[in-house]
Short mmCIF file of C-alpha atoms and ligand atoms in Angstrom, two decimals:
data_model
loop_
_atom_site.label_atom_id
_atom_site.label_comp_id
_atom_site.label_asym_id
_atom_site.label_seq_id
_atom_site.Cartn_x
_atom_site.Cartn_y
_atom_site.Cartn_z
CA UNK A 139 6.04 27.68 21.95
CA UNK A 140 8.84 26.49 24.37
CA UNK A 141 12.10 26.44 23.23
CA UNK A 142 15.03 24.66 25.47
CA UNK A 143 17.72 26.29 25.69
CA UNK A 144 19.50 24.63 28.11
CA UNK A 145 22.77 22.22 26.57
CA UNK A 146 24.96 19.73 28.39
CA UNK A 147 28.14 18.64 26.16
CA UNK A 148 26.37 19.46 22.73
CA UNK A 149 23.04 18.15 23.78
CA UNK A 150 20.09 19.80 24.41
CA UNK A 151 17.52 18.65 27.18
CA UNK A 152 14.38 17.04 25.80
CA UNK A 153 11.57 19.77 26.74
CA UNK A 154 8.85 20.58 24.68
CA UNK A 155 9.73 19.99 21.26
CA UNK A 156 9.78 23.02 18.58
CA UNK A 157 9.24 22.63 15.12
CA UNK A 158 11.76 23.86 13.15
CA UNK A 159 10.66 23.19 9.67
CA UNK A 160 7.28 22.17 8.23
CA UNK A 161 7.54 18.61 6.94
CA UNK A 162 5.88 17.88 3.51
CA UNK A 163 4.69 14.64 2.65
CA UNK A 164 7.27 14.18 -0.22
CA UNK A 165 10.14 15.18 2.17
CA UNK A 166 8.79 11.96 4.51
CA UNK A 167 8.60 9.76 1.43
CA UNK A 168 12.05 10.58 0.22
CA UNK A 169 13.28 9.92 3.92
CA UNK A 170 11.71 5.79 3.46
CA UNK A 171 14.05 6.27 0.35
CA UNK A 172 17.10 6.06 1.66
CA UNK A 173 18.88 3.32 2.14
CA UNK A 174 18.31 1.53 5.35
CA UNK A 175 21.93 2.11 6.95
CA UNK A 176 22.31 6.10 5.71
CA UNK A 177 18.35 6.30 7.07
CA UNK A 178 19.59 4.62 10.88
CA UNK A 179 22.73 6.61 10.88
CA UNK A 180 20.66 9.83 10.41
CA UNK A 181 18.29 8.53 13.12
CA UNK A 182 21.40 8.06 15.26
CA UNK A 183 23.00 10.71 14.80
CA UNK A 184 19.54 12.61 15.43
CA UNK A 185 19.12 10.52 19.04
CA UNK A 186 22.37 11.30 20.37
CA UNK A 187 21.75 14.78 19.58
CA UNK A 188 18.82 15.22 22.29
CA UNK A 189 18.69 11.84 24.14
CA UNK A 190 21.10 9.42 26.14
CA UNK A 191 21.29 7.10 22.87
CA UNK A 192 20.67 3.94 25.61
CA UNK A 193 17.92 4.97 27.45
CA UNK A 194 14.87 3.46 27.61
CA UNK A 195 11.50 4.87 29.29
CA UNK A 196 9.16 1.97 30.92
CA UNK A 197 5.63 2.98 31.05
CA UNK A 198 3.01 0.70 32.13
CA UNK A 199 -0.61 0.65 30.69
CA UNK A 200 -3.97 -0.41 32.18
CA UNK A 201 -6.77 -0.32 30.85
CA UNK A 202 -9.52 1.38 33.28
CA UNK A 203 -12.78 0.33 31.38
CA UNK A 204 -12.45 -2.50 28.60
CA UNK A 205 -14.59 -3.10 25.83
CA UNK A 206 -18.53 -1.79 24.57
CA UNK A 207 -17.10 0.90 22.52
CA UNK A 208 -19.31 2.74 20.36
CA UNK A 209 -16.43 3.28 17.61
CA UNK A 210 -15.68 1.39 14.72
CA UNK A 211 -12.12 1.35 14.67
CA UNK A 212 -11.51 -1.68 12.29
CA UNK A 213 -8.19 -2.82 14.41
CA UNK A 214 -9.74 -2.40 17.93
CA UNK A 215 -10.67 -5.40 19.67
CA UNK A 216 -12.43 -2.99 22.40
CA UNK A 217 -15.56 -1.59 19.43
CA UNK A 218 -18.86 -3.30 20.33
CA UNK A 219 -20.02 -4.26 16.93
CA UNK A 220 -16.90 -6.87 16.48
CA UNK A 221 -16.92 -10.06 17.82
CA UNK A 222 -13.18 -10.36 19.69
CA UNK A 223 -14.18 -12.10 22.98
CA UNK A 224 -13.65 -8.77 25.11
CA UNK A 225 -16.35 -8.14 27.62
CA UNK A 226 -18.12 -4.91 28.12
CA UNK A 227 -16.57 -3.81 31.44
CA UNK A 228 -17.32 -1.35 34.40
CA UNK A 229 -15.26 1.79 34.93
CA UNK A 230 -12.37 -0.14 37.69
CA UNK A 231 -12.64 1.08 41.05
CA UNK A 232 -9.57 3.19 42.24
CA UNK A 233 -8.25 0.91 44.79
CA UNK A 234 -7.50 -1.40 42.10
CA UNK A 235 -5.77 1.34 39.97
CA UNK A 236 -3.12 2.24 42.60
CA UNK A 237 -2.70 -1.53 43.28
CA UNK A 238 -2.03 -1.65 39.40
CA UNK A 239 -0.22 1.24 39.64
CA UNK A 240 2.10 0.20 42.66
CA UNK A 241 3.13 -2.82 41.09
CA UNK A 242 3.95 -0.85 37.91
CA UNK A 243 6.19 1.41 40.53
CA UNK A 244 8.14 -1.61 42.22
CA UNK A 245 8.90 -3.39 38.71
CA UNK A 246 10.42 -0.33 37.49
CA UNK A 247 7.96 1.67 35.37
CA UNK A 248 8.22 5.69 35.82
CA UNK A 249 4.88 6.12 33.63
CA UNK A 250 1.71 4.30 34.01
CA UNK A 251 -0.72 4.77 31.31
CA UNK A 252 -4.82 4.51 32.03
CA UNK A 253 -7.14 3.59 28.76
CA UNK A 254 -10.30 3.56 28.52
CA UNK A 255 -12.37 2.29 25.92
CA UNK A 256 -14.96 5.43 25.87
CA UNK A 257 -15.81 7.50 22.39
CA UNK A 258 -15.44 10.26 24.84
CA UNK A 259 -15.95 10.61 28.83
CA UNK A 260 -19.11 11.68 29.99
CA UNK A 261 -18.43 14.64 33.60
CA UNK A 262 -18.98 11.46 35.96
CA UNK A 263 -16.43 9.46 34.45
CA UNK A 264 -13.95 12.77 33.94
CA UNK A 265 -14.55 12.78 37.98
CA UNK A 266 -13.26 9.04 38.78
CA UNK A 267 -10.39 9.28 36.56
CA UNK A 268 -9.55 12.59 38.25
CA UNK A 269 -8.79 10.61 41.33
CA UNK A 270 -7.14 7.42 39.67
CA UNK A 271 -4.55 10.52 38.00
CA UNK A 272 -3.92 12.08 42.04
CA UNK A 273 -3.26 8.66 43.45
CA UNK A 274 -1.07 7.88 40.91
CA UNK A 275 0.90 11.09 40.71
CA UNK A 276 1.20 10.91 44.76
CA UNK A 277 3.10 7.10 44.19
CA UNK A 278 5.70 9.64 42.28
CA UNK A 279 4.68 8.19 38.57
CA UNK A 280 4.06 10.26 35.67
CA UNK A 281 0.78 9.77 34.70
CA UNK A 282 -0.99 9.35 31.72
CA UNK A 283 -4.81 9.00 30.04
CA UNK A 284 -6.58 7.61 26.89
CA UNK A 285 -10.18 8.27 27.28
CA UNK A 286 -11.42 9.16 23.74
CA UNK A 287 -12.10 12.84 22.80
CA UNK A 288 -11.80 15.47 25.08
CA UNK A 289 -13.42 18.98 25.26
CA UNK A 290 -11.11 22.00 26.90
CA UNK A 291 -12.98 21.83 29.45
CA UNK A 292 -12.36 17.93 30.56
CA UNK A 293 -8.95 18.71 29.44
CA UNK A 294 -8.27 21.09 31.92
CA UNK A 295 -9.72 18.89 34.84
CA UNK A 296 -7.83 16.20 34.24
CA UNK A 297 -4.78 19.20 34.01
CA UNK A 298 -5.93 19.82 37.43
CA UNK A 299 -5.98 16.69 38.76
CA UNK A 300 -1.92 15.59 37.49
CA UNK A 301 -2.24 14.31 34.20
CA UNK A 302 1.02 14.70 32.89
CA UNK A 303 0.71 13.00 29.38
CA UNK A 304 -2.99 12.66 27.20
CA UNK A 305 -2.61 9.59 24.69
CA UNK A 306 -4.76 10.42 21.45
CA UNK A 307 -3.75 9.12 17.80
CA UNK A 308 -4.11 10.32 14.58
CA UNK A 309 -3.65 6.92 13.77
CA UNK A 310 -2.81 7.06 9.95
CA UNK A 311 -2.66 9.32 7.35
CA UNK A 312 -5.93 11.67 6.72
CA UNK A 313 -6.34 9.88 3.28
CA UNK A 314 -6.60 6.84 4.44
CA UNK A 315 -8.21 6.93 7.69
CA UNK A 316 -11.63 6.28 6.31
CA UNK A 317 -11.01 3.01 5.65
CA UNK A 318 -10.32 2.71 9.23
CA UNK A 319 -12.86 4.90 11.13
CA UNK A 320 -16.11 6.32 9.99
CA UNK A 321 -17.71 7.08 13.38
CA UNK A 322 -15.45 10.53 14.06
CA UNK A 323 -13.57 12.56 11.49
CA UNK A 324 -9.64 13.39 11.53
CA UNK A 325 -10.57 17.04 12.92
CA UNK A 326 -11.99 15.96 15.83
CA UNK A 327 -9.08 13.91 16.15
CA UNK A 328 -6.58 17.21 16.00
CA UNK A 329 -9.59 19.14 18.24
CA UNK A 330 -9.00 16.94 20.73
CA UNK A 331 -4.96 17.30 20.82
CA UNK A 332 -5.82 21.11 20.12
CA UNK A 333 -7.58 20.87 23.77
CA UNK A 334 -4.92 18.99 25.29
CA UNK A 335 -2.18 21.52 24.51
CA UNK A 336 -4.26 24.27 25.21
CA UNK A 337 -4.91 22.88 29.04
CA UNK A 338 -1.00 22.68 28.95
CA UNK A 339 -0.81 18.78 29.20
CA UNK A 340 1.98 17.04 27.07
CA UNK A 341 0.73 15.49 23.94
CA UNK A 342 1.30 11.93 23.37
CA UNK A 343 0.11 11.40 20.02
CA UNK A 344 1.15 8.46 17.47
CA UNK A 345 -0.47 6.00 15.10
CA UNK A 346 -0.36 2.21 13.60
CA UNK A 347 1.64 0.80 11.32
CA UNK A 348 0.38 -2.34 8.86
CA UNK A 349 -3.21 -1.44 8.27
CA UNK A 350 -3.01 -2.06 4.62
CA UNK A 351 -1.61 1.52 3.90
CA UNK A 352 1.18 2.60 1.69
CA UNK A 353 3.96 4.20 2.22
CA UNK A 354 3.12 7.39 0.67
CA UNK A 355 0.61 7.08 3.88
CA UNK A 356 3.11 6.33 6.47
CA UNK A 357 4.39 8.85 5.25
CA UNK A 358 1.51 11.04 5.53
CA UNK A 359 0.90 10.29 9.23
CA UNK A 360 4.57 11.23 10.18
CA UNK A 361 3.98 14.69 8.45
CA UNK A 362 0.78 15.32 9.99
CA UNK A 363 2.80 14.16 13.22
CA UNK A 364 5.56 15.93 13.18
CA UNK A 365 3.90 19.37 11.80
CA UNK A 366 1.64 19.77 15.02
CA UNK A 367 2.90 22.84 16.50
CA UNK A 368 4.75 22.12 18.80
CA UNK A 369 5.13 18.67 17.77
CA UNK A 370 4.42 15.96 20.28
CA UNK A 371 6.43 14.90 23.56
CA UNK A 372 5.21 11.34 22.66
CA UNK A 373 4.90 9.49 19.84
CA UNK A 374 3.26 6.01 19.79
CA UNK A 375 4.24 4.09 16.92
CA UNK A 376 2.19 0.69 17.12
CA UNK A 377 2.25 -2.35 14.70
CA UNK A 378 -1.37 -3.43 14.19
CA UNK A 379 -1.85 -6.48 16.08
CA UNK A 380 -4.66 -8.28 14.21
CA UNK A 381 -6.83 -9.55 16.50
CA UNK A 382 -9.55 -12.07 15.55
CA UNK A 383 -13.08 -10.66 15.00
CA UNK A 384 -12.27 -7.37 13.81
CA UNK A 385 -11.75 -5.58 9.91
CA UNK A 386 -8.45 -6.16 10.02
CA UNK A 387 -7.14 -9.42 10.99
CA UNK A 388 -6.46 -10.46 7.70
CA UNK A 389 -4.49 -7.17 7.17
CA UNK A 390 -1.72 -8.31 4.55
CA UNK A 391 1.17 -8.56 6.81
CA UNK A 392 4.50 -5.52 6.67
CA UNK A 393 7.29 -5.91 6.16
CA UNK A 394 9.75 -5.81 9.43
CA UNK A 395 12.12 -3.32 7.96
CA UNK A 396 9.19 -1.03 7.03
CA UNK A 397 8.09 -0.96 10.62
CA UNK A 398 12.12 -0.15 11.59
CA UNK A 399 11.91 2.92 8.73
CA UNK A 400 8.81 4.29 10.43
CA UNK A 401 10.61 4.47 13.58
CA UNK A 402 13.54 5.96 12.19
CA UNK A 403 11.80 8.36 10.18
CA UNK A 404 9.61 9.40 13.40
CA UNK A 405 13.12 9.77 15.39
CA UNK A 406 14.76 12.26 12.41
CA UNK A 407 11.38 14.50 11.91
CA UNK A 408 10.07 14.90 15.82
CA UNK A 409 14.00 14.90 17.21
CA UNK A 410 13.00 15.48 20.82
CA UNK A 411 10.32 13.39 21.20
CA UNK A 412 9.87 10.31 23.12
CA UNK A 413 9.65 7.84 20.26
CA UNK A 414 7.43 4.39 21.79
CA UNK A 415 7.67 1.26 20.32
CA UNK A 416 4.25 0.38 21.73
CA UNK A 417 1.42 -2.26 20.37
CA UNK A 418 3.25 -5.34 18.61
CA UNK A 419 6.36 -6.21 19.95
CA UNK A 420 5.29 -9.41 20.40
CA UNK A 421 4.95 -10.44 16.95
CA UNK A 422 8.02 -8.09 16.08
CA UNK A 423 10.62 -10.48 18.03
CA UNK A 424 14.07 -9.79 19.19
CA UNK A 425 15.90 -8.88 16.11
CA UNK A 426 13.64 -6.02 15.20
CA UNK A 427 13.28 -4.51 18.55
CA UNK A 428 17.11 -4.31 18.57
CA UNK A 429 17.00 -2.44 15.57
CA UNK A 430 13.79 -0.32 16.75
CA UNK A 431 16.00 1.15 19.38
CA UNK A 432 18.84 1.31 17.05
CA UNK A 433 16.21 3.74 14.81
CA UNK A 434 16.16 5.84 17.81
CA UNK A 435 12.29 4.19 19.81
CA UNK A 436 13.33 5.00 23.67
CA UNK A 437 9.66 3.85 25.37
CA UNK A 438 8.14 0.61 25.67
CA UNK A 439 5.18 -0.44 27.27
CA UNK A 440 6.67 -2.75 30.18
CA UNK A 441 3.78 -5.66 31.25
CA UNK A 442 2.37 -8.69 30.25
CA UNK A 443 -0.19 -6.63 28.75
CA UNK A 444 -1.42 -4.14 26.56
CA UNK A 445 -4.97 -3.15 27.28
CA UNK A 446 -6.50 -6.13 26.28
CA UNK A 447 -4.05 -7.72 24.08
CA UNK A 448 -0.71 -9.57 25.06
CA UNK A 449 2.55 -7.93 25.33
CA UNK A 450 5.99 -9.40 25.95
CA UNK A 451 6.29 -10.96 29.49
CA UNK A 452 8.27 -8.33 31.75
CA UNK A 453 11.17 -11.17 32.33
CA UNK A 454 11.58 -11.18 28.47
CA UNK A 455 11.87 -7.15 28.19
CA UNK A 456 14.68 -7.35 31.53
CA UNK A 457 16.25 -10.04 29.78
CA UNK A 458 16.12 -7.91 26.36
CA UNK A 459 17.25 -4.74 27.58
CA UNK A 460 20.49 -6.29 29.74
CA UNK A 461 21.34 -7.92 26.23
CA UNK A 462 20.95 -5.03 24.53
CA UNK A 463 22.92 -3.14 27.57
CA UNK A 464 20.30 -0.65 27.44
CA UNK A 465 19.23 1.50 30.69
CA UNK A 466 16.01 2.49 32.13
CA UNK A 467 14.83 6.12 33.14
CA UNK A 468 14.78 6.35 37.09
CA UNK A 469 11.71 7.66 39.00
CA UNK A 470 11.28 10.80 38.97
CA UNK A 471 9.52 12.29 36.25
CA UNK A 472 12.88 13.51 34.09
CA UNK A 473 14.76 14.22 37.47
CA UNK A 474 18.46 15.39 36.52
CA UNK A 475 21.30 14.07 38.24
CA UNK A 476 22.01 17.13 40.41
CA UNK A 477 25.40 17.69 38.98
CA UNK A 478 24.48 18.27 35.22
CA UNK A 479 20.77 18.72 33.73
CA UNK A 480 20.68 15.15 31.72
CA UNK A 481 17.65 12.92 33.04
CA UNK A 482 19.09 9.92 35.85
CA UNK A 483 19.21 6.18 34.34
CA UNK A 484 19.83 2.99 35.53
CA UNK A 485 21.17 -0.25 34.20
CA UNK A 486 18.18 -2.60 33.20
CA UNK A 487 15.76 -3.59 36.40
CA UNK A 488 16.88 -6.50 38.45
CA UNK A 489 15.85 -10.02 36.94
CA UNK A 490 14.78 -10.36 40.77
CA UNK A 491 12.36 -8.03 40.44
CA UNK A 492 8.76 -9.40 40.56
CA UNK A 493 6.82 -9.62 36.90
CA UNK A 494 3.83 -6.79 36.52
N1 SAM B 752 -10.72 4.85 23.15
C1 SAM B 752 -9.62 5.74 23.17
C2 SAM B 752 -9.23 6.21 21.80
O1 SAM B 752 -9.50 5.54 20.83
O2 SAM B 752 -8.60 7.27 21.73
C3 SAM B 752 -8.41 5.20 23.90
C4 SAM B 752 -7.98 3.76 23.74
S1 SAM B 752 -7.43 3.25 22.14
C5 SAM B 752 -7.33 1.52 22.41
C6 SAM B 752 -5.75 3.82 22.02
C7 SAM B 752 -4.99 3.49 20.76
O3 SAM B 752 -4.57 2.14 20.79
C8 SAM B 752 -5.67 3.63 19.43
O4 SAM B 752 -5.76 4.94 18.97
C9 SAM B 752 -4.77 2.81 18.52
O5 SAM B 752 -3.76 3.62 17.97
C10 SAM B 752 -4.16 1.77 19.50
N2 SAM B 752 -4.66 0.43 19.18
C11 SAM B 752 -5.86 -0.09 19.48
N3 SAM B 752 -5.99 -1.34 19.01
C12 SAM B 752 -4.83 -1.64 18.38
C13 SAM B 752 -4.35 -2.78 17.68
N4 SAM B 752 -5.11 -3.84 17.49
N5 SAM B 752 -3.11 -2.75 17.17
C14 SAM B 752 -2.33 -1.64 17.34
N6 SAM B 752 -2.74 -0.52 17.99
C15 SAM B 752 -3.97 -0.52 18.49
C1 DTB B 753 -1.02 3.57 22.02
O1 DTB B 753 -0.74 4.24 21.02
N1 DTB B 753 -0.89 2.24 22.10
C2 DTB B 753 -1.36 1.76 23.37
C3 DTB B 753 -1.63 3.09 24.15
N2 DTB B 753 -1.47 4.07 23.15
C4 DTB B 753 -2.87 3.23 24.89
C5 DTB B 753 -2.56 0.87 23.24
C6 DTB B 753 -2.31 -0.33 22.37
C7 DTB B 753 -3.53 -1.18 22.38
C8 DTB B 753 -3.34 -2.48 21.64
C9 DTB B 753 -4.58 -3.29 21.62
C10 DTB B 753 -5.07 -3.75 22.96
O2 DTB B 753 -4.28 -4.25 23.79
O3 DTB B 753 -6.29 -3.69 23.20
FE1 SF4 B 754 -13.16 2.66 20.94
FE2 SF4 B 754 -10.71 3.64 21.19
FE3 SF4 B 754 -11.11 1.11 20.33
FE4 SF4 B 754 -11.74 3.14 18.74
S1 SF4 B 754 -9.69 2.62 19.49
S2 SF4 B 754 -13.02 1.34 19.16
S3 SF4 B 754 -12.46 4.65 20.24
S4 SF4 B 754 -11.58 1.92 22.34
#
């Protein structure tokens, strides 16, 4: 366990995260309690404590191999068995990754983010994505991998190779997640992250929002979240976009504010973590990204698209953040200013910039 130890005018640097208490489910619930301004201010309050309250990380996703996925996760447009209109695609080959990548570099995004729609990668594909993680790391991103379960083993190549981050959700609460995925259990889902940490790559680890679960759920997957020891360095927290053709597209819709809680609540119970708003802002609008960031979310996924479904155009997000007068993260993988150990920002990128 890590514990930073370093402060800069009351705040601490955001290393890897400690727990310091054990989060039961109740304790969550009684958080989505409160009422929505004392739950914001305490998600303030807990932001400014280890984060520049203003700062917002841009990472980039592609996805490496779409679609033909064994799995039946009932959101995913990507499983085989659903019919969503995505193609069974071909691993990409790496010149088109940098080229993905570079772009993501020049519009401003300091992580890029490479999916694949695999169950798990077999040793050739661990190989390929080996060299998409060193050409990415050499353009000076931090890098970052979705590729379905890992073993140690995998894990530790991909270590090898540069991966900075590994992207694997719990997704929802364990009560609930057979409603959503009967083709792997929750353990392997915590082996997995168990491998990740081992190999001594940061955890990004999050879930979705609007499945049909209650809150006693949400509040279940924030426990389970925020009681991995250590807990994670990243926490997706996606709003289910329904996509047409799988389980879940007639998902009853959430309510807004819920979404805003879960944010909050993830902010106050994994304090150091990188909190993303990721899948959904879309459909979430203006209004409720404001108050997202408000709750303390300081990531967004910066392109016109997810993996396979649409995000908000990279104009819109400039446009958003200058509103907002939020900043961006610089290059440079958390590099401190030279004159005090806080991470270097910037004010939003340039509406000149080109669009990902
Ligand atoms: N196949 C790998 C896996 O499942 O771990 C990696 C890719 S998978 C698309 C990554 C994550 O995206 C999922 O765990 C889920 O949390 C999120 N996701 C997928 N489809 C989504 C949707 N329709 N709405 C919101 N989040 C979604
Ligand atoms: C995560 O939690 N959300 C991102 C990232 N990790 C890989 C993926 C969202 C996918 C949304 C559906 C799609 O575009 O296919
Ligand atoms: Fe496959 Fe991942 Fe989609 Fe599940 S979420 S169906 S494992 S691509």
């Amino acid at each position: 366990m890590t514990i930073s130890t370093q402060t800069l005018a009351g705040r601490k640097t955001a290393q890897t995260p400690v727990n310091v208490k054990t989060w039961t489910v109740a304790a969550v619930a009684e958080l989505y309690e409160l009422p929505f301004n004392d739950l914001l201010h305490r998600a303030q309050v807990a932001h400014r404590e280890h984060f520049a309250s203003g700062e917002i990380e841009l990472a980039t996703l592609l996805s490496i191999k779409s679609g033909g996925c064994p799995e039946d996760c009932a959101y995913c447009p990507q499983a085989a068995r659903y019919h969503t209109g995505v193609k069974a695609e071909k691993l990409l080959p790496l010149k088109e990754v940098v080229a993905a990548a570079t772009a993501a570099k020049q519009n401003g995004a300091t992580r890029f983010c490479m999916g694949a729609a695999w169950r798990e990668p077999k040793a050739r594909d661990i190989e390929k994505v080996q060299a998409m993680v060193s050409a990415v790391k050499a353009l000076g991103l931090e890098t970052c991998a979705t590729l379905g379960m890992l073993s140690g083993e995998q894990a530790r190549e991909l270590k090898q190779s540069g991966l900075d981050y590994y992207n694997h959700n719990l997704d929802t609460a364990p009560e609930f997640y057979s409603k959503i995925i009967t083709t792997r259990v929750y353990q392997e889902r915590l082996d997995t992250l168990g491998h990740v940490r081992q190999a001594g790559i940061k955890v990004c680890c999050g879930g979705i929002v609007g499945m049909g679960e209650s809150r006693l759920q949400r509040a279940g997957l924030i426990a389970q979240l925020a009681n991995l020891d250590p807990y994670p360095e990243s926490v997706p927290i996606n709003h289910l976009v329904k996509v047409p053709g799988t389980p879940l597209h007639g998902a009853e819709p959430l309510d807004p504010l819920e979404f805003v809680r879960t944010i909050a609540i993830a902010r106050i119970t994994m304090p150091r973590a990188r909190v993303r708003l990721s899948a959904g802002r879309r459909e979430l609008g203006e209004a409720v990204q404001a108050l997202c960031f408000l709750a303390g979310a300081n990531s967004i996924f910066y392109g016109d698209k997810l993996l396979t479904t649409g995000n908000p155009e990279a104009a819109a997000d400039r446009a958003l953040l200058k509103k907002l007068g939020l900043t961006t993260r610089v290059e440079g993988a958390g590099a401190s200013c030279g004159e005090c150990s806080m991470p270097q920002f910037r004010s939003a990128p340039s509406p000149s910039a080109p669009t990902a």
